[in-house]
PDB file of C-alpha atoms in Angstrom:
ATOM      1  CA  MET B   1      77.031 113.509  60.043  1.00 95.00           C
ATOM      2  CA  LYS B   2      80.181 112.850  58.016  1.00 96.00           C
ATOM      3  CA  ALA B   3      82.371 109.975  59.191  1.00 98.00           C
ATOM      4  CA  TYR B   4      85.889 109.470  57.855  1.00 98.00           C
ATOM      5  CA  ILE B   5      87.300 105.947  58.062  1.00 98.00           C
ATOM      6  CA  PHE B   6      90.883 104.778  57.541  1.00 98.00           C
ATOM      7  CA  PRO B   7      91.965 101.327  56.287  1.00 97.00           C
ATOM      8  CA  GLY B   8      94.451  98.923  57.848  1.00 94.00           C
ATOM      9  CA  GLN B   9      96.996  96.396  56.649  1.00 89.00           C
ATOM     10  CA  GLY B  10      96.115  94.579  53.439  1.00 86.00           C
ATOM     11  CA  ALA B  11      94.948  97.615  51.438  1.00 89.00           C
ATOM     12  CA  GLN B  12      98.377  98.283  49.885  1.00 91.00           C
ATOM     13  CA  PHE B  13      99.097  98.172  46.133  1.00 93.00           C
ATOM     14  CA  THR B  14     102.020  99.093  43.888  1.00 95.00           C
ATOM     15  CA  GLY B  15     101.743 102.717  42.756  1.00 97.00           C
ATOM     16  CA  MET B  16      99.865 103.841  45.872  1.00 96.00           C
ATOM     17  CA  GLY B  17     100.277 107.564  46.498  1.00 96.00           C
ATOM     18  CA  LEU B  18     102.056 108.316  43.216  1.00 97.00           C
ATOM     19  CA  ASP B  19      99.192 110.468  41.908  1.00 97.00           C
ATOM     20  CA  LEU B  20      99.275 112.506  45.123  1.00 97.00           C
ATOM     21  CA  TYR B  21     103.050 112.936  44.874  1.00 98.00           C
ATOM     22  CA  ASN B  22     102.833 114.124  41.265  1.00 97.00           C
ATOM     23  CA  ASN B  23      99.873 116.454  41.700  1.00 97.00           C
ATOM     24  CA  SER B  24     100.315 118.095  45.101  1.00 97.00           C
ATOM     25  CA  LEU B  25     103.295 120.073  46.383  1.00 98.00           C
ATOM     26  CA  LEU B  26     102.141 119.443  49.978  1.00 98.00           C
ATOM     27  CA  ALA B  27     101.967 115.704  49.325  1.00 98.00           C
ATOM     28  CA  LYS B  28     105.466 115.703  47.775  1.00 98.00           C
ATOM     29  CA  GLU B  29     106.882 117.532  50.810  1.00 98.00           C
ATOM     30  CA  LEU B  30     105.256 115.088  53.238  1.00 98.00           C
ATOM     31  CA  PHE B  31     106.386 112.007  51.307  1.00 98.00           C
ATOM     32  CA  ASP B  32     109.963 113.360  51.157  1.00 98.00           C
ATOM     33  CA  GLN B  33     109.814 114.093  54.884  1.00 98.00           C
ATOM     34  CA  ALA B  34     108.620 110.536  55.512  1.00 98.00           C
ATOM     35  CA  ASN B  35     111.684 109.102  53.746  1.00 98.00           C
ATOM     36  CA  GLU B  36     113.906 111.098  56.122  1.00 98.00           C
ATOM     37  CA  ILE B  37     111.985 110.114  59.272  1.00 97.00           C
ATOM     38  CA  LEU B  38     111.946 106.401  58.384  1.00 97.00           C
ATOM     39  CA  GLY B  39     115.549 106.307  57.216  1.00 96.00           C
ATOM     40  CA  PHE B  40     114.758 104.487  53.969  1.00 96.00           C
ATOM     41  CA  ASN B  41     113.119 105.355  50.657  1.00 97.00           C
ATOM     42  CA  ILE B  42     109.584 104.163  51.296  1.00 97.00           C
ATOM     43  CA  THR B  43     108.195 106.183  48.386  1.00 97.00           C
ATOM     44  CA  ALA B  44     110.289 104.162  45.903  1.00 97.00           C
ATOM     45  CA  ILE B  45     108.717 100.952  47.254  1.00 97.00           C
ATOM     46  CA  MET B  46     105.209 102.457  47.321  1.00 97.00           C
ATOM     47  CA  PHE B  47     105.426 103.812  43.777  1.00 97.00           C
ATOM     48  CA  GLU B  48     107.462 101.090  42.039  1.00 96.00           C
ATOM     49  CA  GLY B  49     108.028  98.181  44.429  1.00 95.00           C
ATOM     50  CA  THR B  50     106.817  94.623  43.964  1.00 93.00           C
ATOM     51  CA  ALA B  51     103.861  93.188  45.865  1.00 89.00           C
ATOM     52  CA  GLU B  52     106.384  91.117  47.854  1.00 89.00           C
ATOM     53  CA  GLU B  53     108.341  94.228  48.900  1.00 92.00           C
ATOM     54  CA  LEU B  54     105.145  96.016  49.885  1.00 91.00           C
ATOM     55  CA  LYS B  55     104.104  93.025  52.022  1.00 86.00           C
ATOM     56  CA  GLN B  56     106.963  93.540  54.499  1.00 85.00           C
ATOM     57  CA  THR B  57     105.339  94.748  57.731  1.00 85.00           C
ATOM     58  CA  LYS B  58     107.932  97.515  58.178  1.00 87.00           C
ATOM     59  CA  VAL B  59     106.851  98.844  54.747  1.00 93.00           C
ATOM     60  CA  THR B  60     103.138  97.977  54.647  1.00 93.00           C
ATOM     61  CA  GLN B  61     102.044  99.782  57.789  1.00 95.00           C
ATOM     62  CA  PRO B  62     103.805 103.130  57.177  1.00 97.00           C
ATOM     63  CA  ALA B  63     102.851 102.982  53.478  1.00 97.00           C
ATOM     64  CA  ILE B  64      99.128 102.707  54.207  1.00 97.00           C
ATOM     65  CA  PHE B  65      99.407 105.328  56.948  1.00 98.00           C
ATOM     66  CA  LEU B  66     101.178 107.749  54.577  1.00 98.00           C
ATOM     67  CA  HIS B  67      98.677 107.254  51.762  1.00 98.00           C
ATOM     68  CA  SER B  68      95.744 107.831  54.127  1.00 98.00           C
ATOM     69  CA  VAL B  69      97.092 110.793  56.088  1.00 98.00           C
ATOM     70  CA  ILE B  70      98.560 112.632  53.099  1.00 98.00           C
ATOM     71  CA  LEU B  71      95.330 112.141  51.148  1.00 98.00           C
ATOM     72  CA  ALA B  72      93.398 113.661  54.071  1.00 97.00           C
ATOM     73  CA  LYS B  73      95.802 116.615  54.263  1.00 97.00           C
ATOM     74  CA  THR B  74      95.514 117.347  50.525  1.00 97.00           C
ATOM     75  CA  LEU B  75      91.742 117.747  50.926  1.00 96.00           C
ATOM     76  CA  GLY B  76      92.402 121.008  52.792  1.00 93.00           C
ATOM     77  CA  GLU B  77      89.234 122.858  53.782  1.00 92.00           C
ATOM     78  CA  ASP B  78      87.107 120.074  52.292  1.00 92.00           C
ATOM     79  CA  PHE B  79      88.213 117.754  55.089  1.00 94.00           C
ATOM     80  CA  LYS B  80      85.736 118.449  57.886  1.00 92.00           C
ATOM     81  CA  PRO B  81      85.285 115.269  59.911  1.00 94.00           C
ATOM     82  CA  GLU B  82      82.538 115.040  62.504  1.00 96.00           C
ATOM     83  CA  MET B  83      83.656 111.566  63.583  1.00 98.00           C
ATOM     84  CA  VAL B  84      86.580 109.302  62.627  1.00 98.00           C
ATOM     85  CA  ALA B  85      87.606 105.662  62.998  1.00 98.00           C
ATOM     86  CA  GLY B  86      90.361 103.446  61.672  1.00 98.00           C
ATOM     87  CA  HIS B  87      90.619  99.681  61.259  1.00 98.00           C
ATOM     88  CA  SER B  88      93.586  98.443  63.327  1.00 97.00           C
ATOM     89  CA  LEU B  89      96.592 100.348  61.898  1.00 97.00           C
ATOM     90  CA  GLY B  90      94.078 102.840  60.446  1.00 98.00           C
ATOM     91  CA  GLU B  91      93.351 104.097  63.964  1.00 98.00           C
ATOM     92  CA  LEU B  92      96.737 105.871  63.933  1.00 98.00           C
ATOM     93  CA  SER B  93      95.868 107.498  60.593  1.00 98.00           C
ATOM     94  CA  ALA B  94      92.563 108.636  62.125  1.00 98.00           C
ATOM     95  CA  LEU B  95      94.367 110.138  65.123  1.00 98.00           C
ATOM     96  CA  VAL B  96      96.618 112.249  62.900  1.00 98.00           C
ATOM     97  CA  ALA B  97      93.683 113.302  60.728  1.00 96.00           C
ATOM     98  CA  ASN B  98      91.666 114.518  63.710  1.00 95.00           C
ATOM     99  CA  GLY B  99      94.523 116.413  65.334  1.00 97.00           C
ATOM    100  CA  VAL B 100      95.470 114.073  68.197  1.00 98.00           C
ATOM    101  CA  LEU B 101      98.932 113.308  66.774  1.00 98.00           C
ATOM    102  CA  THR B 102     101.270 115.295  64.551  1.00 98.00           C
ATOM    103  CA  PHE B 103     102.223 113.790  61.197  1.00 98.00           C
ATOM    104  CA  GLU B 104     105.792 113.190  62.419  1.00 98.00           C
ATOM    105  CA  ASP B 105     104.797 111.554  65.716  1.00 98.00           C
ATOM    106  CA  GLY B 106     102.150 109.448  64.029  1.00 98.00           C
ATOM    107  CA  LEU B 107     104.636 108.124  61.470  1.00 98.00           C
ATOM    108  CA  ARG B 108     107.216 107.326  64.158  1.00 98.00           C
ATOM    109  CA  LEU B 109     104.629 105.393  66.171  1.00 98.00           C
ATOM    110  CA  VAL B 110     103.486 103.484  63.079  1.00 98.00           C
ATOM    111  CA  SER B 111     107.080 102.532  62.299  1.00 97.00           C
ATOM    112  CA  LYS B 112     107.703 101.387  65.891  1.00 97.00           C
ATOM    113  CA  ARG B 113     104.405  99.475  65.862  1.00 96.00           C
ATOM    114  CA  ALA B 114     105.324  97.673  62.641  1.00 94.00           C
ATOM    115  CA  LEU B 115     108.818  96.698  63.841  1.00 95.00           C
ATOM    116  CA  ALA B 116     107.530  95.565  67.260  1.00 95.00           C
ATOM    117  CA  MET B 117     104.814  93.437  65.639  1.00 94.00           C
ATOM    118  CA  GLN B 118     107.323  91.933  63.202  1.00 92.00           C
ATOM    119  CA  LYS B 119     109.582  90.977  66.122  1.00 94.00           C
ATOM    120  CA  ALA B 120     106.662  89.373  67.980  1.00 93.00           C
ATOM    121  CA  CYS B 121     105.732  87.406  64.847  1.00 91.00           C
ATOM    122  CA  GLU B 122     109.293  86.087  64.512  1.00 91.00           C
ATOM    123  CA  ALA B 123     109.410  85.081  68.193  1.00 92.00           C
ATOM    124  CA  GLN B 124     106.530  82.601  67.801  1.00 90.00           C
ATOM    125  CA  GLU B 125     104.924  81.102  64.721  1.00 91.00           C
ATOM    126  CA  SER B 126     101.273  82.071  64.591  1.00 95.00           C
ATOM    127  CA  THR B 127      98.570  83.070  62.136  1.00 95.00           C
ATOM    128  CA  MET B 128      95.003  84.283  61.543  1.00 96.00           C
ATOM    129  CA  ALA B 129      91.958  82.804  59.790  1.00 97.00           C
ATOM    130  CA  ALA B 130      88.800  84.298  58.318  1.00 97.00           C
ATOM    131  CA  VAL B 131      85.533  82.714  59.397  1.00 98.00           C
ATOM    132  CA  LEU B 132      82.498  83.343  57.198  1.00 98.00           C
ATOM    133  CA  GLY B 133      78.825  82.653  57.773  1.00 97.00           C
ATOM    134  CA  LEU B 134      78.618  82.079  61.529  1.00 97.00           C
ATOM    135  CA  ASP B 135      77.300  84.162  64.417  1.00 97.00           C
ATOM    136  CA  ASP B 136      80.016  85.831  66.473  1.00 97.00           C
ATOM    137  CA  VAL B 137      78.912  84.047  69.656  1.00 97.00           C
ATOM    138  CA  ILE B 138      79.411  80.603  68.095  1.00 97.00           C
ATOM    139  CA  VAL B 139      82.912  81.560  66.886  1.00 98.00           C
ATOM    140  CA  GLU B 140      83.799  82.875  70.344  1.00 98.00           C
ATOM    141  CA  GLU B 141      82.539  79.672  72.013  1.00 98.00           C
ATOM    142  CA  ILE B 142      84.549  77.454  69.647  1.00 98.00           C
ATOM    143  CA  CYS B 143      87.719  79.496  70.257  1.00 98.00           C
ATOM    144  CA  ALA B 144      87.218  79.211  74.017  1.00 98.00           C
ATOM    145  CA  SER B 145      86.844  75.415  73.744  1.00 98.00           C
ATOM    146  CA  VAL B 146      90.144  74.850  71.893  1.00 98.00           C
ATOM    147  CA  ASP B 147      93.403  74.074  73.710  1.00 97.00           C
ATOM    148  CA  GLY B 148      96.054  76.694  73.090  1.00 97.00           C
ATOM    149  CA  ILE B 149      95.750  80.357  72.149  1.00 97.00           C
ATOM    150  CA  VAL B 150      93.030  81.261  69.631  1.00 98.00           C
ATOM    151  CA  VAL B 151      90.785  84.310  69.968  1.00 98.00           C
ATOM    152  CA  ALA B 152      88.343  86.444  68.008  1.00 98.00           C
ATOM    153  CA  ALA B 153      90.484  89.248  66.546  1.00 98.00           C
ATOM    154  CA  ASN B 154      88.597  91.249  63.902  1.00 98.00           C
ATOM    155  CA  TYR B 155      84.822  91.736  64.001  1.00 98.00           C
ATOM    156  CA  ASN B 156      84.681  92.986  60.409  1.00 98.00           C
ATOM    157  CA  CYS B 157      80.963  92.765  59.638  1.00 98.00           C
ATOM    158  CA  PRO B 158      78.064  90.426  60.472  1.00 97.00           C
ATOM    159  CA  GLY B 159      79.073  86.932  59.352  1.00 96.00           C
ATOM    160  CA  GLN B 160      82.755  87.808  58.927  1.00 97.00           C
ATOM    161  CA  LEU B 161      85.052  87.359  61.912  1.00 98.00           C
ATOM    162  CA  VAL B 162      88.822  86.834  61.850  1.00 98.00           C
ATOM    163  CA  ILE B 163      90.390  84.631  64.518  1.00 98.00           C
ATOM    164  CA  SER B 164      94.017  84.821  65.642  1.00 98.00           C
ATOM    165  CA  GLY B 165      96.449  82.596  67.540  1.00 98.00           C
ATOM    166  CA  GLU B 166      98.812  79.643  67.547  1.00 97.00           C
ATOM    167  CA  ILE B 167      98.869  77.658  64.310  1.00 96.00           C
ATOM    168  CA  SER B 168      97.753  74.343  65.880  1.00 97.00           C
ATOM    169  CA  ALA B 169      94.916  76.071  67.750  1.00 98.00           C
ATOM    170  CA  ILE B 170      93.809  77.911  64.587  1.00 98.00           C
ATOM    171  CA  ASP B 171      93.800  74.623  62.634  1.00 97.00           C
ATOM    172  CA  LYS B 172      91.643  72.915  65.278  1.00 98.00           C
ATOM    173  CA  ALA B 173      89.278  75.888  65.537  1.00 98.00           C
ATOM    174  CA  CYS B 174      88.816  75.996  61.736  1.00 98.00           C
ATOM    175  CA  GLU B 175      87.969  72.291  61.713  1.00 97.00           C
ATOM    176  CA  LEU B 176      85.352  72.740  64.464  1.00 98.00           C
ATOM    177  CA  LEU B 177      83.921  75.896  62.877  1.00 98.00           C
ATOM    178  CA  ILE B 178      83.307  74.106  59.575  1.00 97.00           C
ATOM    179  CA  GLU B 179      81.560  71.333  61.514  1.00 97.00           C
ATOM    180  CA  LYS B 180      79.396  74.010  63.162  1.00 97.00           C
ATOM    181  CA  GLY B 181      78.285  75.308  59.755  1.00 97.00           C
ATOM    182  CA  ALA B 182      80.745  78.023  58.773  1.00 97.00           C
ATOM    183  CA  LYS B 183      80.721  78.663  55.009  1.00 97.00           C
ATOM    184  CA  ARG B 184      84.488  79.058  55.134  1.00 96.00           C
ATOM    185  CA  ALA B 185      87.239  78.993  57.749  1.00 97.00           C
ATOM    186  CA  ILE B 186      90.457  79.698  55.922  1.00 95.00           C
ATOM    187  CA  LYS B 187      93.915  80.689  57.087  1.00 94.00           C
ATOM    188  CA  LEU B 188      95.149  84.096  55.930  1.00 92.00           C
ATOM    189  CA  PRO B 189      98.561  84.875  54.390  1.00 82.00           C
ATOM    190  CA  VAL B 190      99.743  86.946  57.362  1.00 85.00           C
ATOM    191  CA  GLY B 191     102.946  86.855  59.364  1.00 81.00           C
ATOM    192  CA  GLY B 192     101.448  86.410  62.806  1.00 91.00           C
ATOM    193  CA  ALA B 193      98.600  86.483  65.289  1.00 95.00           C
ATOM    194  CA  PHE B 194      97.688  90.161  65.327  1.00 96.00           C
ATOM    195  CA  HIS B 195      95.216  91.367  67.997  1.00 97.00           C
ATOM    196  CA  SER B 196      95.845  88.350  70.211  1.00 97.00           C
ATOM    197  CA  PRO B 197      97.748  87.681  73.469  1.00 97.00           C
ATOM    198  CA  LEU B 198     100.734  86.667  71.316  1.00 97.00           C
ATOM    199  CA  MET B 199     101.274  90.372  70.539  1.00 97.00           C
ATOM    200  CA  GLU B 200     101.998  91.145  74.217  1.00 97.00           C
ATOM    201  CA  PRO B 201     105.751  91.782  73.632  1.00 95.00           C
ATOM    202  CA  ALA B 202     104.837  94.263  70.871  1.00 95.00           C
ATOM    203  CA  ARG B 203     102.229  95.917  73.097  1.00 96.00           C
ATOM    204  CA  GLU B 204     104.803  96.472  75.839  1.00 96.00           C
ATOM    205  CA  GLU B 205     107.300  97.919  73.373  1.00 95.00           C
ATOM    206  CA  LEU B 206     104.757 100.237  71.767  1.00 96.00           C
ATOM    207  CA  ALA B 207     103.338 101.298  75.143  1.00 96.00           C
ATOM    208  CA  ALA B 208     106.638 102.951  76.090  1.00 93.00           C
ATOM    209  CA  ALA B 209     106.708 104.909  72.815  1.00 96.00           C
ATOM    210  CA  ILE B 210     103.058 105.976  73.125  1.00 97.00           C
ATOM    211  CA  LYS B 211     103.537 107.149  76.710  1.00 95.00           C
ATOM    212  CA  ASN B 212     106.425 109.386  75.588  1.00 96.00           C
ATOM    213  CA  THR B 213     104.401 110.944  72.738  1.00 97.00           C
ATOM    214  CA  THR B 214     102.237 114.060  73.068  1.00 97.00           C
ATOM    215  CA  PHE B 215      98.540 113.387  72.429  1.00 98.00           C
ATOM    216  CA  SER B 216      96.372 116.499  71.902  1.00 97.00           C
ATOM    217  CA  GLU B 217      92.608 116.805  72.329  1.00 96.00           C
ATOM    218  CA  PRO B 218      90.850 115.672  69.103  1.00 96.00           C
ATOM    219  CA  ILE B 219      88.868 117.991  66.815  1.00 95.00           C
ATOM    220  CA  CYS B 220      86.101 115.348  66.718  1.00 97.00           C
ATOM    221  CA  PRO B 221      85.375 112.016  68.432  1.00 98.00           C
ATOM    222  CA  VAL B 222      87.419 108.971  67.477  1.00 98.00           C
ATOM    223  CA  TYR B 223      85.647 105.600  67.649  1.00 98.00           C
ATOM    224  CA  GLN B 224      88.393 103.321  68.869  1.00 98.00           C
ATOM    225  CA  ASN B 225      88.714  99.618  68.043  1.00 98.00           C
ATOM    226  CA  VAL B 226      88.996  98.468  71.648  1.00 98.00           C
ATOM    227  CA  VAL B 227      85.880 100.154  73.071  1.00 98.00           C
ATOM    228  CA  ALA B 228      83.753 100.682  69.920  1.00 98.00           C
ATOM    229  CA  LYS B 229      82.490 104.054  71.107  1.00 98.00           C
ATOM    230  CA  ALA B 230      83.320 107.761  70.818  1.00 98.00           C
ATOM    231  CA  VAL B 231      86.396 108.883  72.753  1.00 98.00           C
ATOM    232  CA  ILE B 232      87.525 112.507  73.094  1.00 97.00           C
ATOM    233  CA  ASN B 233      89.836 112.413  76.125  1.00 97.00           C
ATOM    234  CA  SER B 234      93.475 112.226  75.025  1.00 96.00           C
ATOM    235  CA  ASP B 235      94.540 110.080  78.026  1.00 96.00           C
ATOM    236  CA  GLU B 236      91.800 107.543  77.246  1.00 98.00           C
ATOM    237  CA  ILE B 237      92.821 107.562  73.585  1.00 98.00           C
ATOM    238  CA  LYS B 238      96.394 106.684  74.636  1.00 97.00           C
ATOM    239  CA  GLU B 239      95.319 103.785  76.850  1.00 97.00           C
ATOM    240  CA  ASN B 240      92.999 102.348  74.188  1.00 98.00           C
ATOM    241  CA  LEU B 241      95.728 102.594  71.547  1.00 97.00           C
ATOM    242  CA  ILE B 242      98.130 100.677  73.802  1.00 96.00           C
ATOM    243  CA  ALA B 243      95.492  97.978  74.446  1.00 97.00           C
ATOM    244  CA  GLN B 244      94.707  97.664  70.735  1.00 97.00           C
ATOM    245  CA  LEU B 245      97.579  95.309  69.832  1.00 96.00           C
ATOM    246  CA  THR B 246      96.338  92.461  72.012  1.00 98.00           C
ATOM    247  CA  ALA B 247      92.595  93.278  71.929  1.00 98.00           C
ATOM    248  CA  PRO B 248      90.075  92.592  69.148  1.00 98.00           C
ATOM    249  CA  VAL B 249      89.195  95.140  66.466  1.00 98.00           C
ATOM    250  CA  ARG B 250      85.490  95.767  67.093  1.00 98.00           C
ATOM    251  CA  TRP B 251      84.831  97.253  63.679  1.00 98.00           C
ATOM    252  CA  THR B 252      81.214  96.098  63.313  1.00 98.00           C
ATOM    253  CA  GLN B 253      80.352  97.494  66.736  1.00 98.00           C
ATOM    254  CA  SER B 254      82.244 100.756  66.077  1.00 98.00           C
ATOM    255  CA  VAL B 255      80.378 101.427  62.840  1.00 98.00           C
ATOM    256  CA  GLN B 256      77.034 100.540  64.432  1.00 98.00           C
ATOM    257  CA  GLN B 257      77.770 103.016  67.219  1.00 98.00           C
ATOM    258  CA  MET B 258      78.794 105.740  64.750  1.00 98.00           C
ATOM    259  CA  ILE B 259      75.488 105.269  62.951  1.00 98.00           C
ATOM    260  CA  ALA B 260      73.582 105.318  66.255  1.00 98.00           C
ATOM    261  CA  ASP B 261      75.353 108.593  67.078  1.00 98.00           C
ATOM    262  CA  GLY B 262      74.282 110.207  63.795  1.00 98.00           C
ATOM    263  CA  GLY B 263      76.763 109.024  61.157  1.00 97.00           C
ATOM    264  CA  THR B 264      75.082 108.962  57.736  1.00 97.00           C
ATOM    265  CA  GLU B 265      77.923 109.439  55.217  1.00 97.00           C
ATOM    266  CA  PHE B 266      81.091 107.348  55.424  1.00 98.00           C
ATOM    267  CA  PHE B 267      84.196 108.341  53.467  1.00 98.00           C
ATOM    268  CA  GLU B 268      87.146 105.954  53.166  1.00 98.00           C
ATOM    269  CA  VAL B 269      90.480 107.800  53.241  1.00 98.00           C
ATOM    270  CA  GLY B 270      93.345 105.706  51.883  1.00 96.00           C
ATOM    271  CA  PRO B 271      94.087 102.848  49.499  1.00 95.00           C
ATOM    272  CA  GLY B 272      91.446 100.345  48.441  1.00 92.00           C
ATOM    273  CA  LYS B 273      87.711  99.981  49.084  1.00 95.00           C
ATOM    274  CA  VAL B 274      87.637  97.284  51.758  1.00 95.00           C
ATOM    275  CA  LEU B 275      86.008  99.413  54.451  1.00 98.00           C
ATOM    276  CA  GLN B 276      83.307 100.681  52.082  1.00 97.00           C
ATOM    277  CA  GLY B 277      82.326  97.079  51.424  1.00 97.00           C
ATOM    278  CA  LEU B 278      82.204  96.311  55.144  1.00 97.00           C
ATOM    279  CA  ILE B 279      80.056  99.397  55.843  1.00 98.00           C
ATOM    280  CA  ARG B 280      77.488  98.232  53.285  1.00 96.00           C
ATOM    281  CA  LYS B 281      77.363  94.805  54.917  1.00 97.00           C
ATOM    282  CA  ILE B 282      76.924  96.352  58.366  1.00 98.00           C
ATOM    283  CA  ASP B 283      74.149  98.819  57.427  1.00 97.00           C
ATOM    284  CA  ARG B 284      72.765  99.546  53.964  1.00 95.00           C
ATOM    285  CA  THR B 285      70.879 102.663  55.112  1.00 96.00           C
ATOM    286  CA  VAL B 286      74.081 104.767  55.094  1.00 97.00           C
ATOM    287  CA  THR B 287      76.300 105.779  52.169  1.00 97.00           C
ATOM    288  CA  ALA B 288      79.927 104.703  51.809  1.00 97.00           C
ATOM    289  CA  SER B 289      82.373 106.097  49.255  1.00 97.00           C
ATOM    290  CA  SER B 290      86.018 107.020  48.744  1.00 96.00           C
ATOM    291  CA  VAL B 291      87.369 110.558  49.113  1.00 93.00           C
ATOM    292  CA  ALA B 292      89.866 109.865  46.298  1.00 75.00           C
TER     293      ALA B 292
END
């Protein structure tokens, strides 16, 4: 079975989407429409902006979403997903690609998500750290033993888990994780503690927007970050999407479940190759490539 996967924050680069804009009338129309919906010229930043400009959360999240969704739409009849999944932000791209959300509603939710997360980041200083070379259980136990808020946030692949929380708690956890044998435990250049309890204000804000948005039945199952299994009921999809901001991204478990359910070919739709690399680390018996 063909599985289409959609990247999250961090995959952005200057010039992203420009080839689509120049070579597809549909892509040009959608990018122009996006500028109107967002109320600022995001395409100018995507095509010509600096890395610093692209790093702004209010730009990064819609930019990656637009690149992914528009790329999927330009595939036309060639885009025939049998299962989809997205990493964090990428879950919204996946929901548009498999017919749950319209392009317009998806973009509005992404924009609201980005602004709500930015606000939560500014309300309390926090961060994330990548932990390499330890079993998930050990990382979870260390996080639980530390005073303050620090939790497992992104289960990216075996031996690679990102933790999230208060800066002092992250610092202490990193120190203990190195003592326990982690190859690396290094803080990431991010604005806040995504997928942790510190995102609760953003979750509440986004929940209201999601509840007022129409979710249709999907054309194929979506493997959602929160539950790491196939979901086809639109009400369940809504609830899982709301929970996603404060819950961990179970990417390893999602991919393993997709493979168990028959996924053999994985196609990354969007900027970069991060997810292809993670797929290979999770299971080398399947293929992973880019649709670009």
